[in-house]
Amino acid sequence: MVRVICHRRIFRRLKLKSLMPSLTVIFQQTFQWLWHQSRRCPPRKIAEAIIKNINDPDGMLDKTEIAGPGFINFFLNKHSWHPVLREIHEQDALYGASDIGKGKKIQVEFVSANPTGPLHVGHGRGAAVGDSVANILLFCGYNVEKEYYINDSGRQINTLGRSVFLRYKELFEADVQFPEDCYQGDYVRDLAGKARDDNEDKLLSISEEKAISYCARFAAKDILSEIKEDLKSFGVVFDNWYSEQGLYDSGKVDKIINDFREQNIIFEDDGALWFRTKDFGDEKNRVVVRSNGLTTYFASDIAYHQDKFDRGFERVIDVWGADHHGYIPRVSAAIEASGHTRDKFDVILIQLVNLLREGEPVAMSTRAGEFVTLKDVINEVGSDAARFIFLTRHYESALDFDLELAKKKTNDNPVYYVQYVHARISSIVRKAQERGISDIVWNDAAISGLAEPEEIQLIKIMARYPEIVRCSAEYMEPHRITYYLMNLAAAFHAYYNKHRVLTDETELTLGRLYLVLAIKKIIRNGLSLLGVSAPEKM
């Protein structure tokens, strides 16, 4: 068999229609010949026949060569890469987009932090990953909905209410014992102060159970409002906020439990209700209702994921912290038991963030004055730097986030390194306009002058962008785009340091302006998918 070493994507992208049909016919004729020759023809002879019959009227190929037994290498002329630039300019903001999703309805659920305290740095990384994955999937033709699941029911919310109520009592009574299992952060004292401002001492005159219930609802609502504001300032806007308590209020939790009991998927043992997760590949069965009658978080998760599919989502993606790894088998079991295949359920696990300052660890504490909350990080380094740096590594790897590095306006700061390319090209275009050059369009003579090795290398890098985006969507890995942008930025900086864009030769200047404007468009497009701005000036 002959193996031809060529890149079909490049042929397709450059629209080399004169080559592809010819190669197809040649291969068809070659294999027919092979069949009739009982496959005894030497591979090299077949390769020679292919090369001899190639039809290349446009002169796209610089040369061809046979490399070893049955391998053919194709070498494209420099000008064969130029049409990539036209495609970038014509497609503009849609360059890199695709329709691989075919309108498939997907839900991406991320962050979903319990409204029991402010978002921390780890939540920020999850937010950046989840939001970017959703953006990329949307760009690739999927019908995407972003959702935040509000864990506003259960033990943790009750603990929050008790914590706030005890701090509230402290404002009126000198001696209050504050248990270690309550929330210790200073934000609890702030919430207690707000509760006092709204109610004065009225909560002391009602039953403690009612007071705790009130404080739980009051605090959760206040914290959730802060979470929404923090995420908004981080560039994250959800299509839907879904309440766990709403699952109970609507009866969906009870219904799914009863349905599974009828199917004997949930059974009773020792006063508790158990899900037969072991029958679906989990290491053991799981409790859904304790012997005291209280449901577990797993019970609401079963109902919640069933509800996702009931709403018409063909695929659901959950973004969780890495410590939830062991939770995947039981949720997968619940999905399978509900009649859906496991391949419709994906989980992205986010590893920890190590917060540093000039290389030294920052104490991870909720005490005032220490940078641990997402809000603090955004206030210090900005949303752009935080999002970009969160996405510089694969989410399955731990990340070192240095606050001082994120603030530097040097090439050591990755987001500055990339954004500066966009700003620099904007400056070049403004200078060109001062020279009277405002209409930067395709010009055969001008584009033909783009023959420097660095220019061809830049175009080759730009030609890879659609494939990078597609792979980022298929593998749900936004860091691929971050890496790509940093590589493109490095190639541009190397080019700019060696070659002038605005020269004394009109056609050469026009060609190079067309080139760098294409780079600017890709930088803007890529940063947009990551939720990072592309400044005109820096």
Coordinates of C-alpha atoms in Angstrom, one line a residue, residues 10 16 32 38 92 94 105 119 131 175 188 209 257 293 370 391 441 470 476 503 527:
I10 CA -4.1 22.4 4.4
L16 CA -6.5 23.4 -3.8
Q32 CA -7.5 -0.8 -9.4
S38 CA -2.3 -9.1 -7.5
D92 CA -13.4 38.1 10.5
L94 CA -16.2 34.0 12.7
K105 CA -28.3 21.0 22.9
L119 CA -16.3 32.5 46.2
D131 CA -17.4 29.7 30.9
D175 CA -21.4 35.4 76.3
V188 CA -20.7 35.7 59.1
E209 CA -35.7 27.1 65.2
I257 CA -37.3 8.2 44.5
G293 CA -36.0 10.5 57.1
E370 CA -5.6 38.1 53.1
L391 CA -6.4 28.9 31.7
V441 CA -7.6 45.1 1.5
R470 CA -12.2 22.5 17.1
M476 CA -13.2 20.5 26.3
T503 CA 8.1 50.7 5.2
L527 CA -9.3 36.1 23.8

